[in-house]
Short mmCIF file of C-alpha atoms in Angstrom, two decimals:
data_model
loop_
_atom_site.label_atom_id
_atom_site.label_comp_id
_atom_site.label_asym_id
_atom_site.label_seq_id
_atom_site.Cartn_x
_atom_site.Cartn_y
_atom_site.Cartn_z
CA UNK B 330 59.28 -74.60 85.04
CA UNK B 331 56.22 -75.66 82.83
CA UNK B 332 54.07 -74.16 85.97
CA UNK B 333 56.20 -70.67 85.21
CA UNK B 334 54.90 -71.06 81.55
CA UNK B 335 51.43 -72.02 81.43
CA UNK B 336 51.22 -69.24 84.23
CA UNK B 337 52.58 -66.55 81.93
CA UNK B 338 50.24 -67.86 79.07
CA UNK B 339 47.58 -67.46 80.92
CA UNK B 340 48.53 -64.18 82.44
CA UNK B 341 49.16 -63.22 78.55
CA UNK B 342 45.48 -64.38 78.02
CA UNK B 343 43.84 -62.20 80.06
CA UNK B 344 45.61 -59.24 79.08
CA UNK B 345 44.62 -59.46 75.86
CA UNK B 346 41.57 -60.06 76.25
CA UNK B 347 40.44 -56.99 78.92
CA UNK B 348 42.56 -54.55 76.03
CA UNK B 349 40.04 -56.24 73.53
CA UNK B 350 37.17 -55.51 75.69
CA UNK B 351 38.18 -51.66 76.68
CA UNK B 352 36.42 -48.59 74.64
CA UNK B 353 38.14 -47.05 71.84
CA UNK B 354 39.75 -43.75 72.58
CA UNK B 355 37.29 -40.50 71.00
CA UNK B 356 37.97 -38.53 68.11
CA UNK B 357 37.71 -34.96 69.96
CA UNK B 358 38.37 -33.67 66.59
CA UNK B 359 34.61 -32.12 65.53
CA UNK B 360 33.33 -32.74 61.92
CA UNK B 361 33.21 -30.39 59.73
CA UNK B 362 29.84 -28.94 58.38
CA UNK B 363 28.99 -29.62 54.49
CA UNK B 364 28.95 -26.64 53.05
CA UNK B 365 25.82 -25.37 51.79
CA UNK B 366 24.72 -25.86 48.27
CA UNK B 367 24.40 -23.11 46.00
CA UNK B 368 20.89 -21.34 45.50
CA UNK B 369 19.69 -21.44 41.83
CA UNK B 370 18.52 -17.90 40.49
CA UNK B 371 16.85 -17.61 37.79
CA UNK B 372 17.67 -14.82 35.45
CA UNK B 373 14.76 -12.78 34.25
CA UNK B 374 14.29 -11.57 30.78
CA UNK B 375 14.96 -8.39 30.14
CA UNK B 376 11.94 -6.56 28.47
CA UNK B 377 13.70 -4.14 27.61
CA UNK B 378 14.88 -5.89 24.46
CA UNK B 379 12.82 -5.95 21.69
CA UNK B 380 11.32 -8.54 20.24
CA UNK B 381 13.31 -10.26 17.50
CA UNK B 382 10.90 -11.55 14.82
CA UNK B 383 12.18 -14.15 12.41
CA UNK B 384 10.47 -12.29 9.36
CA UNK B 385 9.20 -9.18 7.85
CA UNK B 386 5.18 -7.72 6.78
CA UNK B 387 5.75 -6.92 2.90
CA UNK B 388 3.10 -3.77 3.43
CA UNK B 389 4.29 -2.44 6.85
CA UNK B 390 8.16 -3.36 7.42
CA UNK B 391 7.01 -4.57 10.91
CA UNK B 392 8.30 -8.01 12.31
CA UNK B 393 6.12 -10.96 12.17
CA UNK B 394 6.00 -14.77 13.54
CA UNK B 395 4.89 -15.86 10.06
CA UNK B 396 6.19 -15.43 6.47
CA UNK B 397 3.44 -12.83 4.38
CA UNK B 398 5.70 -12.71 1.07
CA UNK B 399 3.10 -14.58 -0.42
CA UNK B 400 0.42 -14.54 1.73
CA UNK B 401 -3.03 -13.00 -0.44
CA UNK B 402 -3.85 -9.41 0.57
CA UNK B 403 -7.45 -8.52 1.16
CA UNK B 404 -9.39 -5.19 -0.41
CA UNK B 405 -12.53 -3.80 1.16
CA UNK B 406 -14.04 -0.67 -0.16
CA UNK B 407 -15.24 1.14 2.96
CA UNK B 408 -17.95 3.83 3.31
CA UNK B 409 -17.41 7.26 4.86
CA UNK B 410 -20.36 8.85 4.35
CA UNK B 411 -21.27 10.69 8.00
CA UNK B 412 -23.49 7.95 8.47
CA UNK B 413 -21.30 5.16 7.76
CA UNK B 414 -18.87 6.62 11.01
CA UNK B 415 -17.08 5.10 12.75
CA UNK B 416 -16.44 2.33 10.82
CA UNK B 417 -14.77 -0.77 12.21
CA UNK B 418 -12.11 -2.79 11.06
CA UNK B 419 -9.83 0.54 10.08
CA UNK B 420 -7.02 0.42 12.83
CA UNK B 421 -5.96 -3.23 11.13
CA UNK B 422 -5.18 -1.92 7.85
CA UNK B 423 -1.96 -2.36 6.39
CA UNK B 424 -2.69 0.73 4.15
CA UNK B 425 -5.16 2.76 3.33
CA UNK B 426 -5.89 4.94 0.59
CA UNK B 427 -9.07 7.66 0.60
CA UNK B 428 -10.08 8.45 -2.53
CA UNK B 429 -13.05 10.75 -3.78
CA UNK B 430 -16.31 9.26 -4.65
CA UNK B 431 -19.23 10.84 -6.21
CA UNK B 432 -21.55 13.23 -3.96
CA UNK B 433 -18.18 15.01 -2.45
CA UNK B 434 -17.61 12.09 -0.06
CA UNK B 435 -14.78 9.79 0.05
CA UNK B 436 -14.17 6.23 0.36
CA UNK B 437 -11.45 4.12 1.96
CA UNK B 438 -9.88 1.44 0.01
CA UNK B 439 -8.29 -0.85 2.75
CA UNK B 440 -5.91 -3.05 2.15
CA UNK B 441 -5.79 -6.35 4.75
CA UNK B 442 -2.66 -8.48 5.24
CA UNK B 443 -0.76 -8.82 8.12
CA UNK B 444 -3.88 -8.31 10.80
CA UNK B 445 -7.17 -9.32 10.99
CA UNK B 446 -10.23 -7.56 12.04
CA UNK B 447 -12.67 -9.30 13.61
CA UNK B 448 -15.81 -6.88 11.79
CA UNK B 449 -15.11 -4.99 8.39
CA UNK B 450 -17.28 -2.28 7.29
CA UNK B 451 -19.21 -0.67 6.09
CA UNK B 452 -18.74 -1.83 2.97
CA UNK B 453 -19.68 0.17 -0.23
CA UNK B 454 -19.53 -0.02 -3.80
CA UNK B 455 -16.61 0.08 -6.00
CA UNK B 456 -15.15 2.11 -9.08
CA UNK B 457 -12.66 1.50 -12.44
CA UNK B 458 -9.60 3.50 -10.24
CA UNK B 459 -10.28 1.46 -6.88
CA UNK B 460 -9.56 -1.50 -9.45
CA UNK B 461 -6.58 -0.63 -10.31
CA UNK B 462 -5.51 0.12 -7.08
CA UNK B 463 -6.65 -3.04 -5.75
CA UNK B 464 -4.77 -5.46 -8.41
CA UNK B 465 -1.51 -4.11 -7.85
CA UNK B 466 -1.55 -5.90 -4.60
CA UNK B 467 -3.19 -9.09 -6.24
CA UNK B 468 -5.62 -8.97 -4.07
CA UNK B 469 -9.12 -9.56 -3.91
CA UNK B 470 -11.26 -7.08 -4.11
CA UNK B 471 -14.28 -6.91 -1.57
CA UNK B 472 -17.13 -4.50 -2.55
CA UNK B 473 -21.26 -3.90 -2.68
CA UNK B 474 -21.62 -3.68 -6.42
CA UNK B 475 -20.38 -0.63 -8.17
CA UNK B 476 -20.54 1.59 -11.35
CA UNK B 477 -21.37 0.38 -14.76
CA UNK B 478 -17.83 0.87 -15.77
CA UNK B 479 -16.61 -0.92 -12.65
CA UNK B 480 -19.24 -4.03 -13.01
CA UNK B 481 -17.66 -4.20 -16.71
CA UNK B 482 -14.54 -4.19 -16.15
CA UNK B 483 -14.40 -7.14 -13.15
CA UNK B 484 -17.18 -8.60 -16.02
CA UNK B 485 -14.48 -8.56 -18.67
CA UNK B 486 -11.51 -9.59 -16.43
CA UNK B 487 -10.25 -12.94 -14.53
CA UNK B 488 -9.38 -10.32 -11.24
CA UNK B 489 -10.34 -12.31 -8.37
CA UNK B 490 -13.26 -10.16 -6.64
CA UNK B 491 -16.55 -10.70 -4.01
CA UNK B 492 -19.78 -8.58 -4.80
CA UNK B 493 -22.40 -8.97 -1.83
CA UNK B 494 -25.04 -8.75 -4.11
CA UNK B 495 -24.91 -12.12 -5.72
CA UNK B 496 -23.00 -13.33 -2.64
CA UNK B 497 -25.14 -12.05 0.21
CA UNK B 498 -24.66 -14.94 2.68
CA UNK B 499 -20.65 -13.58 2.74
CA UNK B 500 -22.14 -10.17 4.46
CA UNK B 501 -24.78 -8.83 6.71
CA UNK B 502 -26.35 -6.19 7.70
CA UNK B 503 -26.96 -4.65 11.05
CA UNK B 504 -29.79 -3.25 12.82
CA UNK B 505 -27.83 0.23 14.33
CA UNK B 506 -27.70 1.66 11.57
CA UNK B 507 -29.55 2.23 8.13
CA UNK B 508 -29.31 0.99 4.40
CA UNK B 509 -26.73 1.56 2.32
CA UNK B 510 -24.59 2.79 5.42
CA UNK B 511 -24.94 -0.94 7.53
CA UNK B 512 -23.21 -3.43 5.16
CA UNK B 513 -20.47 -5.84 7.06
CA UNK B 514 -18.25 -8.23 6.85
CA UNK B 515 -15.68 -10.77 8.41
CA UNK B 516 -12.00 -12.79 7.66
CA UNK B 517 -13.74 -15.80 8.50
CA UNK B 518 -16.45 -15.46 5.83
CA UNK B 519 -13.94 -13.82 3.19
CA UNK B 520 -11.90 -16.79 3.63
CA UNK B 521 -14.69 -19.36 3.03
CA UNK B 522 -15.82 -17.59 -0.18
CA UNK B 523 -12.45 -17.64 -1.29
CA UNK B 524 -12.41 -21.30 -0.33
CA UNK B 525 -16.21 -21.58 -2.66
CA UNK B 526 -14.79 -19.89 -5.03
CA UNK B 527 -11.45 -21.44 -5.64
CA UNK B 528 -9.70 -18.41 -5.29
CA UNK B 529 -5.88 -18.58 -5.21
CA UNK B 530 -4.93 -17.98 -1.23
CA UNK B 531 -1.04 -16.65 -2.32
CA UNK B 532 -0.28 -13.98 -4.07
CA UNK B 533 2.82 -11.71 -5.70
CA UNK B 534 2.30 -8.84 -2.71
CA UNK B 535 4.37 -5.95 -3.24
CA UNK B 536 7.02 -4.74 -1.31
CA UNK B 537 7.96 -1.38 -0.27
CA UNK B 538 11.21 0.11 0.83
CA UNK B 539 11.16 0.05 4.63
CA UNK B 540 13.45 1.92 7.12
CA UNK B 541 15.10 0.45 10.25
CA UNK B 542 13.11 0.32 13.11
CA UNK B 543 15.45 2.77 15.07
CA UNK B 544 14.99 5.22 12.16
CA UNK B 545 15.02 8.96 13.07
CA UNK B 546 13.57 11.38 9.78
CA UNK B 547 16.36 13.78 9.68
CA UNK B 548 15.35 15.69 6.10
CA UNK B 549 12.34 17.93 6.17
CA UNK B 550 10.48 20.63 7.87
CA UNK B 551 8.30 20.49 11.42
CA UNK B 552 4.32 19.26 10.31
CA UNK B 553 2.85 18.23 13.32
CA UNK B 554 -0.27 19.49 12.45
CA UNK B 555 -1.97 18.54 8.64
CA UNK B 556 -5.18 20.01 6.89
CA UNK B 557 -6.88 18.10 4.25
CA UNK B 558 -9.68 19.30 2.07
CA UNK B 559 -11.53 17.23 -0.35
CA UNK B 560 -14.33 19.57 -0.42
CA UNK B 561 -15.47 22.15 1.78
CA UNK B 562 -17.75 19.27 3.11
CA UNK B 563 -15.41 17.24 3.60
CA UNK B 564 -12.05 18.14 5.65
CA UNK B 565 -9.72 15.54 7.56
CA UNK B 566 -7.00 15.83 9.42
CA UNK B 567 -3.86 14.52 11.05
CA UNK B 568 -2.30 15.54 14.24
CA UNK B 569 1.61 14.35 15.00
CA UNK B 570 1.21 12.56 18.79
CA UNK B 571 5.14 12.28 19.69
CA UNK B 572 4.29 10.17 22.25
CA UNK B 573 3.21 7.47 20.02
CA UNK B 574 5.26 8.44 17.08
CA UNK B 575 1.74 8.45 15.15
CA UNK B 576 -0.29 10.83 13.10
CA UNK B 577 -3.73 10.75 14.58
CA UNK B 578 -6.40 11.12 12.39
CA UNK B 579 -9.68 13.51 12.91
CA UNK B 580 -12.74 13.62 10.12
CA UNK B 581 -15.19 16.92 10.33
CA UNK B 582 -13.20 18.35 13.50
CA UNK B 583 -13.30 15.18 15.57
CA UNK B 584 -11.30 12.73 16.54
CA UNK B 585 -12.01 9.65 14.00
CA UNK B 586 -12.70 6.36 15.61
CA UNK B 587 -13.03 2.77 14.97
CA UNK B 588 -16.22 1.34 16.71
CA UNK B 589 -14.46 -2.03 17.85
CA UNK B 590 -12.16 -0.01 20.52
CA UNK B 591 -13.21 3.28 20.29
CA UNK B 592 -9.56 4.28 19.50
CA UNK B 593 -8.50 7.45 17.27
CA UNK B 594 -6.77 5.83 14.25
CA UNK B 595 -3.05 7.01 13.44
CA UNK B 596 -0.77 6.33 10.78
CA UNK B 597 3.10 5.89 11.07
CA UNK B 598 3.57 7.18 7.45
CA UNK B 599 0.99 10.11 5.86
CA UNK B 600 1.10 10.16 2.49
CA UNK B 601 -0.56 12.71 0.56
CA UNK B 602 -0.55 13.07 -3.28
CA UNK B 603 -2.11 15.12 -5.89
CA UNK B 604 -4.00 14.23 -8.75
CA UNK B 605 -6.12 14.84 -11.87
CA UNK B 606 -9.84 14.12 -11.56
CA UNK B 607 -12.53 14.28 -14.45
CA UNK B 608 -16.44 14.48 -13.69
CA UNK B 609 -17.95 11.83 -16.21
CA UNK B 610 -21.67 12.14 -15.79
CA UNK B 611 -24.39 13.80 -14.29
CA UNK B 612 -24.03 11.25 -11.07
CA UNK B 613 -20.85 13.01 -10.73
CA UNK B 614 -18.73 9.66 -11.54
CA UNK B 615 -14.78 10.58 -11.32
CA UNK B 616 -12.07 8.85 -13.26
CA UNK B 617 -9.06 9.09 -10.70
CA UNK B 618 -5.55 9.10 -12.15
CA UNK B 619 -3.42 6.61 -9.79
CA UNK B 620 -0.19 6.20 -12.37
CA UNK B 621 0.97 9.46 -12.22
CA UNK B 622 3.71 10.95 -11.99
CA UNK B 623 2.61 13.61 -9.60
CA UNK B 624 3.24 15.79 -6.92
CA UNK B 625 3.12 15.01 -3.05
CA UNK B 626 4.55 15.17 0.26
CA UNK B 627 5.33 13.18 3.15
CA UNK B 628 4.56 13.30 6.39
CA UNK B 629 6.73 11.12 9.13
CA UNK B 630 7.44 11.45 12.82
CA UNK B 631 6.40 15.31 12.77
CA UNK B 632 8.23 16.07 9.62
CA UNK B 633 7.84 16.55 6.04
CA UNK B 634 9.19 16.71 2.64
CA UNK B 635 8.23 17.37 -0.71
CA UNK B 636 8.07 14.42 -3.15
CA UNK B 637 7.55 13.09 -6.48
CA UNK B 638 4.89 9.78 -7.19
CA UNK B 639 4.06 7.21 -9.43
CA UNK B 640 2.53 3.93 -9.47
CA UNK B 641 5.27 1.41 -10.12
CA UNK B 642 5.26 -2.37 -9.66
CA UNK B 643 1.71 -1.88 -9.43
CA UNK B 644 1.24 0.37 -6.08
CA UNK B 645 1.70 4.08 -5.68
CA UNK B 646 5.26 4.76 -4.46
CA UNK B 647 7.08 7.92 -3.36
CA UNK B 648 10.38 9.40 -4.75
CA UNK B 649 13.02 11.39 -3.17
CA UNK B 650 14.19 13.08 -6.53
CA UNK B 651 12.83 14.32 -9.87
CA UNK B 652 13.75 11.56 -11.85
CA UNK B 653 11.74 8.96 -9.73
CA UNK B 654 15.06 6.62 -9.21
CA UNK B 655 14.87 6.89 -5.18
CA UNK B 656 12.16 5.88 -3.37
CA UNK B 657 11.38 7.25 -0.49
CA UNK B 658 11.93 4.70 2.65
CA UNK B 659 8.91 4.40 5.21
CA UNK B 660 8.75 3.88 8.64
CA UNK B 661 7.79 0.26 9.81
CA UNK B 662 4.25 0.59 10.86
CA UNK B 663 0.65 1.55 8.72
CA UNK B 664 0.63 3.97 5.67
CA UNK B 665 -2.15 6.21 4.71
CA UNK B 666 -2.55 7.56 1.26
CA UNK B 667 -4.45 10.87 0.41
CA UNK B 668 -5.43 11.49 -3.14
CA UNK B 669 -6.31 15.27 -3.16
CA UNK B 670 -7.67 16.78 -7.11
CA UNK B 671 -4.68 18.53 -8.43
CA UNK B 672 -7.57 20.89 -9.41
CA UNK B 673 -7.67 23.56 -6.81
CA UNK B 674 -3.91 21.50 -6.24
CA UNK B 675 -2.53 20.73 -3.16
CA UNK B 676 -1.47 24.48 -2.31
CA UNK B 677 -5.00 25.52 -1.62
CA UNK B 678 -5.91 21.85 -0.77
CA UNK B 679 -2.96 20.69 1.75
CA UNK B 680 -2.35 22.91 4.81
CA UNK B 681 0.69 22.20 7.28
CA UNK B 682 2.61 23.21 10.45
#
């Protein structure tokens, strides 16, 4: 009987351990793939949009990465005597204002603030009414000496102002071209002599009534083409280029310049305004009035319409009605100003189509 055991034991034994031994059966199951991981796309940005610009240029309504509220505009009188063309530095203007000087020429008074040029000039001399176009921006006033009035009046005053004749190493003069037509200047050196000089870099810049930058000019009649005489010498004018939504400027028949690109200069918003003039001496001196209230019109995208002017705050504004309550919105972009003699007036001086 214990032989029957010990026999089964062992038998028991070995069973267990060949099943120990033997391979496992195979999962014939197969594994399932991973599934693949999502590409990452990008999402490019759609230029289309424009550019949203955290704040606003007091003198052009355009949008800009910096705040100019108070930022201290610049005023260079520029020559336009033929030999003084094309001048450089123009097509960075904020606004510009052509005024007649003596000898049936004008000048430009630009005003700098929300670009810089790298070359200003020519610059020329200055007079009493480009003074008191100049301060109502607060700016500082950049000029080649200037009349006896002029001199006197800057003499007698605390307006913040840079003659190259005392203050030659500001300027120089170029080789191309000759004396008095070959006077320049730069930011960089304006903004040392201001530094010298302990001029004030802010300023209270005025601000103009600007109209969205989707604006369409509804009011007024088709000007896309506008003639300007200052003297029979001296003609101008402005072509409308729908393309570019510009008025593109032309001096003596020909398209007008700026030597650092060689580009035709354009304004967004043509203003054009008439006022009285008075000969004061045999040099043929003017006194300019720039308070008005005058006559004018304005030109924008291809249109125009009559208005009324006056200086207010300190700058030359337009009006939409007679009582000068409504000012007259402007496109964002650069403003030109054209002060015609209301003497022949702006019927015989101020053509249109």
């Amino acid at each position: 009987m214990q032989r029957l055991v010990k026999s089964s034991l062992i038998l028991l034994s070995v069973l267990l351990l060949v099943s120990a031994c033997s391979p496992k059966p195979v999962d014939t199951q197969p594994t399932p793939a991973p599934e693949p991981t999502a590409p990452i796309v990008e999402t490019p940005p759609d230029t289309n949009q424009p550019v949203q610009y955290p704040y606003q240029a007091p003198l052009t309504g355009l949008g800009s990465q910096e705040r100019l509220d108070s930022k201290r505009p610049i005023m260079v009188m520029i020559n336009n005597a033929p030999q003084a063309r094309p001048q450089t530095g123009l097509n960075k203007a904020d606004m510009i204002y052509e005024v007649m000087a003596e000898g049936e020429m004008t000048r430009f008074l630009t005003i700098f603030q929300s670009q810089k040029p790298e070359v200003i000039g020519p610059v020329r001399s200055i007079r009493p009414y480009f003074i008191q176009l100049g301060i109502g921006f607060d700016a500082v006033l950049v000029h080649a000496g200037g009349s006896q009035d002029a001199l006197e009046t800057l003499a007698r005053s605390d307006y913040s102002h840079l003659d190259e004749i005392p203050n030659g190493r500001y300027f120089w003069r170029e080789s191309f071209r000759k004396k008095p037509h070959n006077l320049y200047t730069k930011p960089e050196l304006l903004d040392q002599a201001m530094k010298d000089k302990g001029m004030r870099s802010t300023a209270q810049v005025p601000h103009f009534a600007f109209l969205p930058a989707d604006a369409v000019t509804q009011e007024g009649e088709p000007a896309t083409q506008v003639d300007i005489t200052f003297h029979s010498l001296n003609k101008a004018a402005f072509t409308y280029d729908a393309e570019q939504k510009k008025y593109m400027r032309f001096t003596a028949g020909k398209p007008h310049v700026d030597l650092s690109d060689n580009k035709q200069l354009a304004a967004t918003n043509l203003l054009v305004i008439s006022t009285k003039h008075r000969v004061l001496d045999k040099e043929g001196r003017l006194q300019v009035d720039v308070v008005g209230p005058g006559d004018g019109y304005l030109f924008q995208q291809g249109k125009v319409r009559k208005i009324k002017w006056k200086r207010s705050n300190g700058v030359i504004r337009a009006y939409e009605d007679a009582t000068l309550t409504q000012e007259a919105g402007l496109l964002p972009g650069n403003t030109w100003v054209e002060i015609l003699p209301s003497t022949p007036g702006l019927s015989q001086s101020l053509k249109f189509h």
